[in-house]
PDB file of C-alpha atoms and ligand atoms in Angstrom:
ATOM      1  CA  UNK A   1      99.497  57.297  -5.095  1.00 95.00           C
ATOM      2  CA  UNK A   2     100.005  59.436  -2.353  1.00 98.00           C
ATOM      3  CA  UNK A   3     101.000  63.730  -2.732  1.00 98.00           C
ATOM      4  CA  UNK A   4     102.490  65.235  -0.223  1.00 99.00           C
ATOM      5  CA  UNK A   5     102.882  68.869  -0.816  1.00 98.00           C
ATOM      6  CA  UNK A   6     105.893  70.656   0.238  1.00 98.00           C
ATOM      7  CA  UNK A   7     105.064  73.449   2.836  1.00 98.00           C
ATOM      8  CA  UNK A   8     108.375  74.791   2.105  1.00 98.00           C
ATOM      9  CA  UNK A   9     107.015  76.723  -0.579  1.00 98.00           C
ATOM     10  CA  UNK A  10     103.594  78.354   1.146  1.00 98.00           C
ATOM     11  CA  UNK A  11     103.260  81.636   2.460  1.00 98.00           C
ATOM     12  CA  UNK A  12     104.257  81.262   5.666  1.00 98.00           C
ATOM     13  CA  UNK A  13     102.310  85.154   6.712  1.00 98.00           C
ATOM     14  CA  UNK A  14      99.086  82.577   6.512  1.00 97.00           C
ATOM     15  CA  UNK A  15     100.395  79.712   6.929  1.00 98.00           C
ATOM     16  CA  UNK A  16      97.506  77.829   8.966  1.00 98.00           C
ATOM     17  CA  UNK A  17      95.296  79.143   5.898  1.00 98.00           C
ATOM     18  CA  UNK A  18      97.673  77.524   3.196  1.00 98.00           C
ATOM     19  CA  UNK A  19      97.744  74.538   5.152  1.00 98.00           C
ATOM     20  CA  UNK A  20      94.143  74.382   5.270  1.00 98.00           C
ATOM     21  CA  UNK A  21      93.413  74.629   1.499  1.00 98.00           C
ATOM     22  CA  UNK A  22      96.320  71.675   0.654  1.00 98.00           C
ATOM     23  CA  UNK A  23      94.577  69.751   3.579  1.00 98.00           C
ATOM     24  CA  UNK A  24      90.893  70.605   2.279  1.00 98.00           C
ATOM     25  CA  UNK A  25      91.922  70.000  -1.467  1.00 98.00           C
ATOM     26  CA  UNK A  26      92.947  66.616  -0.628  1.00 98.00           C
ATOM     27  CA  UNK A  27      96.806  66.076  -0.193  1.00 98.00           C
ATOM     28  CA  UNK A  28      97.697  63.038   1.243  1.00 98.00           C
ATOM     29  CA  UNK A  29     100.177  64.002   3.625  1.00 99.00           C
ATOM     30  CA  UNK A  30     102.620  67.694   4.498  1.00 99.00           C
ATOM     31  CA  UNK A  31     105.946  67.489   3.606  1.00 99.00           C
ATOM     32  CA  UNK A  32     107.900  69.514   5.324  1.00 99.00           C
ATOM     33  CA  UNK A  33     111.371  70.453   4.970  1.00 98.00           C
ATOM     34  CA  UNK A  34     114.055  71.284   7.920  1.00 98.00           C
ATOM     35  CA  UNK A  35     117.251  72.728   6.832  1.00 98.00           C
ATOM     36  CA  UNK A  36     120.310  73.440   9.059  1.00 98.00           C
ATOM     37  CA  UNK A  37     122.833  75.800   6.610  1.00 98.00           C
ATOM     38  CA  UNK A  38     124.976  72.882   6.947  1.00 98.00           C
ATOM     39  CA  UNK A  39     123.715  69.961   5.312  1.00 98.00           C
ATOM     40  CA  UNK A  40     122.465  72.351   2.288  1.00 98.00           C
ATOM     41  CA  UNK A  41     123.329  75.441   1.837  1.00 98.00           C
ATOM     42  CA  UNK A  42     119.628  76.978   3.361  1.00 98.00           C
ATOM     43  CA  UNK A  43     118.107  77.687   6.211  1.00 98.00           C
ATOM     44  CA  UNK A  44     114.012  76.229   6.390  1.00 98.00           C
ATOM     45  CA  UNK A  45     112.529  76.356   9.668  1.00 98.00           C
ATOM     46  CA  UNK A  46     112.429  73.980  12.740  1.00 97.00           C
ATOM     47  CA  UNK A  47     111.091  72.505  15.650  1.00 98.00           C
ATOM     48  CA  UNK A  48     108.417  75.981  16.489  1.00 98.00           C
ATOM     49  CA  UNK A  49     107.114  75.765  14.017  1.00 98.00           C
ATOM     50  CA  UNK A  50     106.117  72.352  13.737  1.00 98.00           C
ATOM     51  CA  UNK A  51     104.958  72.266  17.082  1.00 98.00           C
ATOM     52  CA  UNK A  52     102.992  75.363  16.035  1.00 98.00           C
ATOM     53  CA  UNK A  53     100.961  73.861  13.038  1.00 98.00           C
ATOM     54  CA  UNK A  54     100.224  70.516  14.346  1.00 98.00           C
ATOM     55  CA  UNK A  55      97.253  71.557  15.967  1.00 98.00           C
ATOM     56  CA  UNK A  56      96.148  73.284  12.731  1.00 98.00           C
ATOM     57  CA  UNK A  57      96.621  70.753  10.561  1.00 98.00           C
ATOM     58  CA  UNK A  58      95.491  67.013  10.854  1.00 98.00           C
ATOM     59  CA  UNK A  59      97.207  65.351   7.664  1.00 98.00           C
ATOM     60  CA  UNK A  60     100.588  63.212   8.455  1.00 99.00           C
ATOM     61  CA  UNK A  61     103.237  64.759   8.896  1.00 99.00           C
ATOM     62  CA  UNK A  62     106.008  63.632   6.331  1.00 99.00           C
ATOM     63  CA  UNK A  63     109.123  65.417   8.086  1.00 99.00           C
ATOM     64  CA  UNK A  64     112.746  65.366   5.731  1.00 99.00           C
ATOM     65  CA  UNK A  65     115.362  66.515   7.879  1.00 98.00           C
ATOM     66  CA  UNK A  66     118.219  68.131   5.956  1.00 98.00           C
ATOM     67  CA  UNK A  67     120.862  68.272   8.920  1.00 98.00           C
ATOM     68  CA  UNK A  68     124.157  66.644   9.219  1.00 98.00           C
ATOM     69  CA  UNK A  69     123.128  65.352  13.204  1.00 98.00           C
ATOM     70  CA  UNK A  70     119.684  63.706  12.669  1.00 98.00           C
ATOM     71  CA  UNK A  71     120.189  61.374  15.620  1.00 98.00           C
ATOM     72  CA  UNK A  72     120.432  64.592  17.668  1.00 98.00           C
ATOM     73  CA  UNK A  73     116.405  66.003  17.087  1.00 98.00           C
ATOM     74  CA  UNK A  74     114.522  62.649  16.739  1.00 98.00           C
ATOM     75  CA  UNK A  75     113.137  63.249  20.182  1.00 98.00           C
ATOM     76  CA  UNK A  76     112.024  66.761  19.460  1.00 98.00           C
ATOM     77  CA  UNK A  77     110.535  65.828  15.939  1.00 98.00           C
ATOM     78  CA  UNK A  78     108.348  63.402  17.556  1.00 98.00           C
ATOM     79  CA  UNK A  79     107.190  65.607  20.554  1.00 98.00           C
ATOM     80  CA  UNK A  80     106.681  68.218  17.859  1.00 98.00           C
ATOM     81  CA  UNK A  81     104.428  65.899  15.710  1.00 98.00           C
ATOM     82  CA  UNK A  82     106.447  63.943  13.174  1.00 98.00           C
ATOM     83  CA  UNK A  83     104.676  61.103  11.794  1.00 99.00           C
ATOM     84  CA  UNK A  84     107.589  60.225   9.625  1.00 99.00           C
ATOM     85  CA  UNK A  85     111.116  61.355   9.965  1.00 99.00           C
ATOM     86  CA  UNK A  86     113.317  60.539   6.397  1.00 99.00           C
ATOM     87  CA  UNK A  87     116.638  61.496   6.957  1.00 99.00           C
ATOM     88  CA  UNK A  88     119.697  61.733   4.683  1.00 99.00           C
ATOM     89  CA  UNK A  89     122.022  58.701   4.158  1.00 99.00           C
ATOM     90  CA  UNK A  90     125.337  61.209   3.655  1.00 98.00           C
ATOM     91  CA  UNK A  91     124.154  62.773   6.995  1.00 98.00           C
ATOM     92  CA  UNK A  92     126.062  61.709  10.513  1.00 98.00           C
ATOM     93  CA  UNK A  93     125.980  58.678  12.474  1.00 98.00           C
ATOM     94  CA  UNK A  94     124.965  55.047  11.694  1.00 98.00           C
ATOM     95  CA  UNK A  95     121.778  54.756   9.227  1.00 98.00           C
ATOM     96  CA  UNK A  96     120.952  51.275  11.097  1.00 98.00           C
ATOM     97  CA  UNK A  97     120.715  53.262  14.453  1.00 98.00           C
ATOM     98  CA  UNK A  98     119.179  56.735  13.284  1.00 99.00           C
ATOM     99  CA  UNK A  99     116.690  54.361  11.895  1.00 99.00           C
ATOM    100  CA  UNK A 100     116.331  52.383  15.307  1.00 98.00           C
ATOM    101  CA  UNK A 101     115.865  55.785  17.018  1.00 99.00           C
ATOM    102  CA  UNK A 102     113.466  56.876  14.947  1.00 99.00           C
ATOM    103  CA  UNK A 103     111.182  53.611  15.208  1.00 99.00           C
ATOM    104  CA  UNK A 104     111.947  53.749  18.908  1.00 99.00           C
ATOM    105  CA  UNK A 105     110.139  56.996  18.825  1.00 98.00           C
ATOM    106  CA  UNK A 106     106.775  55.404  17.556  1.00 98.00           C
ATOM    107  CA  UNK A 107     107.714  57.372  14.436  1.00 99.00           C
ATOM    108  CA  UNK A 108     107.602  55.968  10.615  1.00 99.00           C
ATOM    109  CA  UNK A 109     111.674  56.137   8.910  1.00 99.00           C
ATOM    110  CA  UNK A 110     112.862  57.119   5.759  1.00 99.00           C
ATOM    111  CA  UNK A 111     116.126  57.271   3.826  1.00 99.00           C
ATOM    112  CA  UNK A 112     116.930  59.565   1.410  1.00 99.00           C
ATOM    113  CA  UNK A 113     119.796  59.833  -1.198  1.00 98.00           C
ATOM    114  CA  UNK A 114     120.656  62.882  -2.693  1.00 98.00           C
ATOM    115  CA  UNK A 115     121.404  62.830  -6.631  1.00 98.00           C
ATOM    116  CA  UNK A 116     125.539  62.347  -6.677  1.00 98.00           C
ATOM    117  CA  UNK A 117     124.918  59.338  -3.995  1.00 98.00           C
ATOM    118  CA  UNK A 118     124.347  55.547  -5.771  1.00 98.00           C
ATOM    119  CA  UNK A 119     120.856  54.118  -4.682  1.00 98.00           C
ATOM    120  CA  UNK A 120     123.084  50.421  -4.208  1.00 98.00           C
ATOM    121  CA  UNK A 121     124.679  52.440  -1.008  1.00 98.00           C
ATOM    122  CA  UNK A 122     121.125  51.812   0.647  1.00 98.00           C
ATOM    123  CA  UNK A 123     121.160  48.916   0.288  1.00 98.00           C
ATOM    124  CA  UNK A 124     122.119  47.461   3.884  1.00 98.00           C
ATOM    125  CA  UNK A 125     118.932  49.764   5.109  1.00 98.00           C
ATOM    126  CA  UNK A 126     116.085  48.586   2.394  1.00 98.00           C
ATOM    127  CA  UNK A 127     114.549  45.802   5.124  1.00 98.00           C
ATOM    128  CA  UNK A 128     114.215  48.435   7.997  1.00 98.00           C
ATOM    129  CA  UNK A 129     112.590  51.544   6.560  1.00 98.00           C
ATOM    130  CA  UNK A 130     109.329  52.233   5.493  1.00 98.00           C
ATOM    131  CA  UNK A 131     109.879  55.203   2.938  1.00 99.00           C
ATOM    132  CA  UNK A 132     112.909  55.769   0.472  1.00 99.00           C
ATOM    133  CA  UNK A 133     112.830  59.010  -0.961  1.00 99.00           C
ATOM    134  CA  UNK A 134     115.096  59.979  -4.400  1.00 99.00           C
ATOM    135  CA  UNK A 135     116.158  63.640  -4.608  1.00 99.00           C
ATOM    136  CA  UNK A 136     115.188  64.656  -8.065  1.00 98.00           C
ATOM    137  CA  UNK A 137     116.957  67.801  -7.294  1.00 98.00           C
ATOM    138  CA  UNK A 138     120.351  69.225  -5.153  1.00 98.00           C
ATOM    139  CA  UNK A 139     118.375  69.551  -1.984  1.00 98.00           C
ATOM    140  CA  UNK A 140     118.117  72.971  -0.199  1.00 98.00           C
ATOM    141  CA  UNK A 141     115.604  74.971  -2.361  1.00 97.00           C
ATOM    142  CA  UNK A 142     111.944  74.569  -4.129  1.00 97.00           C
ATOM    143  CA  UNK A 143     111.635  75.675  -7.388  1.00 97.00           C
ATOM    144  CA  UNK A 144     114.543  73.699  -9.179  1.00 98.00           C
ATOM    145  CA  UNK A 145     114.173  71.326 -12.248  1.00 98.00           C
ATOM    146  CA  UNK A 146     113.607  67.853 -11.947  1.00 98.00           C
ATOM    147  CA  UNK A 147     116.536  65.337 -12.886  1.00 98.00           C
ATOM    148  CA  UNK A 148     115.287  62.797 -15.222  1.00 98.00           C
ATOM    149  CA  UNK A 149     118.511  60.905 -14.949  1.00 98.00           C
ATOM    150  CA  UNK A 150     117.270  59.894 -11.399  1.00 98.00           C
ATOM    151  CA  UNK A 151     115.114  57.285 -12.706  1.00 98.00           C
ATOM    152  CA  UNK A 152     117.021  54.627 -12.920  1.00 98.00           C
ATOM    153  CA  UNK A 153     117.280  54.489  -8.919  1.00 98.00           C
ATOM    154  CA  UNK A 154     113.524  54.534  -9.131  1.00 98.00           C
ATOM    155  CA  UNK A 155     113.723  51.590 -11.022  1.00 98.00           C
ATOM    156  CA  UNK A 156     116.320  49.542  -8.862  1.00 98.00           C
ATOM    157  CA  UNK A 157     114.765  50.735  -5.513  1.00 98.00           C
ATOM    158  CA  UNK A 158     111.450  49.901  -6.559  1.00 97.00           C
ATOM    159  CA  UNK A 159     113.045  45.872  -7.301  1.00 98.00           C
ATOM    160  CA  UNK A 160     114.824  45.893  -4.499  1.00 98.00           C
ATOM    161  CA  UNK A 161     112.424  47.098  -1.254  1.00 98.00           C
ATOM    162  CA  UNK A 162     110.301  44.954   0.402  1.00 97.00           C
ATOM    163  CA  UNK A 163     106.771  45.532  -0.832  1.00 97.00           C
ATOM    164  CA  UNK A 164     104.981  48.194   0.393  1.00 97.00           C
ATOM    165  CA  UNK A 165     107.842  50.483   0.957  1.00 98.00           C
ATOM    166  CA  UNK A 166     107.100  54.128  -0.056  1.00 98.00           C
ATOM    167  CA  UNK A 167     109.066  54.999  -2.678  1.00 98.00           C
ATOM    168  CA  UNK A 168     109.190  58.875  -2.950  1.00 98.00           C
ATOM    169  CA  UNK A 169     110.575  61.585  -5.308  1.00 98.00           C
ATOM    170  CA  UNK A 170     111.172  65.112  -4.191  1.00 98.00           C
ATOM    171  CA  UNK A 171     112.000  67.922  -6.527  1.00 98.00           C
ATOM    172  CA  UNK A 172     110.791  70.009  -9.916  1.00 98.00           C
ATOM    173  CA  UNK A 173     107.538  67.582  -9.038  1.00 98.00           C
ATOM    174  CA  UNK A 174     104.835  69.086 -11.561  1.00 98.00           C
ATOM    175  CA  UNK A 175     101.956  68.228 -14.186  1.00 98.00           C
ATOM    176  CA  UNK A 176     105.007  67.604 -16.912  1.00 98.00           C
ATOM    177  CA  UNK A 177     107.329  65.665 -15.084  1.00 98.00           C
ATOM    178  CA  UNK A 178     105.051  63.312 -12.302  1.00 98.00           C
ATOM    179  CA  UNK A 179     104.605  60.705 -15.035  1.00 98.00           C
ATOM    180  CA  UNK A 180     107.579  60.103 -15.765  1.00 98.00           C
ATOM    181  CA  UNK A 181     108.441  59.064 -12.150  1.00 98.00           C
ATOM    182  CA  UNK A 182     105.375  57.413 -11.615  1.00 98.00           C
ATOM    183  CA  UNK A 183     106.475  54.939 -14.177  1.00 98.00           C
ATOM    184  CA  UNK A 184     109.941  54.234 -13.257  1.00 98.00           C
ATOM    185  CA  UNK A 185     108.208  53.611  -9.728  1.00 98.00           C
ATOM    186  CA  UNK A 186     107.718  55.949  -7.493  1.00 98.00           C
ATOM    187  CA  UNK A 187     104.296  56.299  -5.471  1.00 98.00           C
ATOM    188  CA  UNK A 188     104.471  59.066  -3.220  1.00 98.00           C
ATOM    189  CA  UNK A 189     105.559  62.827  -4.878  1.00 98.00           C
ATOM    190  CA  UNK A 190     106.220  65.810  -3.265  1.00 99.00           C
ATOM    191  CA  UNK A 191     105.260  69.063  -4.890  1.00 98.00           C
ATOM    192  CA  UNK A 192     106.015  72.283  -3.441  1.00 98.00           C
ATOM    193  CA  UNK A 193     105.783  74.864  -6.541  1.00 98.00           C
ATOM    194  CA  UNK A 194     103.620  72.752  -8.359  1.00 98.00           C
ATOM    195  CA  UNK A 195     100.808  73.336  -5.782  1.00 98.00           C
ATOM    196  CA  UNK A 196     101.629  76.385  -3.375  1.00 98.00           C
ATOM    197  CA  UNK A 197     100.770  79.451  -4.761  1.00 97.00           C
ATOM    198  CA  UNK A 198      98.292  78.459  -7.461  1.00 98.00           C
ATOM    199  CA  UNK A 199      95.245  79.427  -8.059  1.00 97.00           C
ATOM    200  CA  UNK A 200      93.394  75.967  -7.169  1.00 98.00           C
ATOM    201  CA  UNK A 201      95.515  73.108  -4.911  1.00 98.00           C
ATOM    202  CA  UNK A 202      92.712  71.067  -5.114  1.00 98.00           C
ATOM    203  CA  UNK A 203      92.682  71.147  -8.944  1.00 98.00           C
ATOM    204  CA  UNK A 204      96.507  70.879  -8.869  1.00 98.00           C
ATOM    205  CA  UNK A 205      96.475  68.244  -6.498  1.00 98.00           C
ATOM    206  CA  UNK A 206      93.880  66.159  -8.359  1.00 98.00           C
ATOM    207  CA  UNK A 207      95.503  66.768 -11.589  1.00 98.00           C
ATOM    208  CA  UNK A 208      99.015  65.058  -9.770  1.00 98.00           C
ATOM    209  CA  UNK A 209      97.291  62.323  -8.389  1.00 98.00           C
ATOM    210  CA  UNK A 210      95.573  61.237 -11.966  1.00 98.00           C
ATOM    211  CA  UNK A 211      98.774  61.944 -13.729  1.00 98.00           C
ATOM    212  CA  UNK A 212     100.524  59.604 -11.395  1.00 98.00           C
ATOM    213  CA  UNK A 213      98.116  57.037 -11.500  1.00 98.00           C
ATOM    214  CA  UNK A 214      97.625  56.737 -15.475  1.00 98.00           C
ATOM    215  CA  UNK A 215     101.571  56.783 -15.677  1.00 98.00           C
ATOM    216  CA  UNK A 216     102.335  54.112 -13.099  1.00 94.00           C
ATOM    217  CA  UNK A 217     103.210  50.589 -14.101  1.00 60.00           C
TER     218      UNK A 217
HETATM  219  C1  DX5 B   1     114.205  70.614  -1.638  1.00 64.03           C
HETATM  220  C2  DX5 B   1     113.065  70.122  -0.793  1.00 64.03           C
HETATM  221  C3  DX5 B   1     111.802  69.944  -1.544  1.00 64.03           C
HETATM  222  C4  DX5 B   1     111.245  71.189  -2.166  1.00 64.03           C
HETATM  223  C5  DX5 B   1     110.528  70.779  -3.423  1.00 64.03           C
HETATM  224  O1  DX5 B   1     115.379  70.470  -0.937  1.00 64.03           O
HETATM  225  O2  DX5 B   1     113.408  68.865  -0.203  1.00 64.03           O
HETATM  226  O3  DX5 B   1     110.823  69.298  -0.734  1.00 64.03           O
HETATM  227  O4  DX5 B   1     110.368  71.896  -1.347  1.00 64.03           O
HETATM  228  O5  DX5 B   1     110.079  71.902  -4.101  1.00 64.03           O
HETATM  229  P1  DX5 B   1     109.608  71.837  -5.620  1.00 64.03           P
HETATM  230  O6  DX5 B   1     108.473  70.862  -5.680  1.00 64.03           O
HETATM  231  O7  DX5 B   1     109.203  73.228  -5.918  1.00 64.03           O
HETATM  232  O8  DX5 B   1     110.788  71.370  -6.445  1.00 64.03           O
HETATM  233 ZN1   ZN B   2     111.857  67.670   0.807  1.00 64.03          ZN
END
């Protein structure tokens, strides 16, 4: 069970110090999310400050990339320090050959659907990637509600990667809703809200993890 908290929603005025507590109160890995106004409608952050916190911060960096041209910044997310790139499936270009790129890199891939898009379409990709991540929300913004309605692509992705593919959900991850995706599969959960800004992210982070882990099949 891994967490990967969503830097999207820290306080970016301290951001080394927000990074520290998640790292210190045991995440797994730093999910962070780049947004280009054109893939969603939002604008994150980018390559700066990437670059920026990777000397700050030793856990893996779990980069989604929210951009219509993925194939265009693989270079620059690696000298940045991506570990993993997951890019969108309804983005530009060839999935086969982002992916390629990516591995070229020395980088770990991912594929993501967003909610409207069938997790059968992925289908031709399953075999090459190490991560598949589920939208449990519209992507663009933290703070939304998680779609229980996603689950059933849990369930079929989970049958249908190779084993020991990462199967992760991102969005309206929290102490409510976790267990019901750790049962329909997943094993790797983003949380921005649920952790950021509370009082205790090691407490929130534990409580996750043990949620996740009682719940999964
Ligand atoms: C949404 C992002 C998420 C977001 C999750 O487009 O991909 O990673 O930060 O935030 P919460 O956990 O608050 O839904
Ligand atoms: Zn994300």
């Amino acid at each position: 069970m891994l967490i990967s908290p969503s830097m999207l929603s820290a306080d970016f005025s301290r951001l080394a110090d927000e990074l520290n507590r998640v790292e210190k109160g045991g995440a797994d890995w730093l999910h962070i999310d780049v947004m280009d106004g054109h893939f969603v409608p939002n604008i994150s952050f980018g390559m700066p400050v990437i670059r920026c916190i990777r000397p700050v911060c030793g856990l893996f960096f779990d980069v989604h990339i929210m951009i219509s041209q993925p194939q265009k910044y693989i270079a620059d997310l690696k000298k940045c320090g991506a570990d993993l790139v997951t890019f969108h499936l309804e983005a530009e270009g060839d999935p086969a050959e982002t992916i390629r790129m990516i591995h070229a890199e020395g980088m770990k891939a991912g594929i993501s659907v967003k909610p409207g898009t069938p997790a059968e379409q992925l289908k031709p990709y399953l075999d090459a990637v190490e991560l598949v991540l589920v939208m449990t929300v519209e992507p663009g913004f933290g703070g939304q509600s998680f779609m229980e309605d996603m689950m059933p692509k849990l369930r079929w992705l989970r049958e249908n990667c190779r084993p020991g593919t990462v199967l992760q959900v991102d969005g309206g991850i929290n102490r409510k809703t976790i267990a019901t995706a750790a049962a329909a599969g997943a094993d790797c959960f983003v949380a921005g809200s649920a952790v950021f800004g509370k009082e205790d992210y090691a407490a929130e982070i534990d409580a996750l993890r043990q949620l996740a882990a009682a719940a999964a099949r």
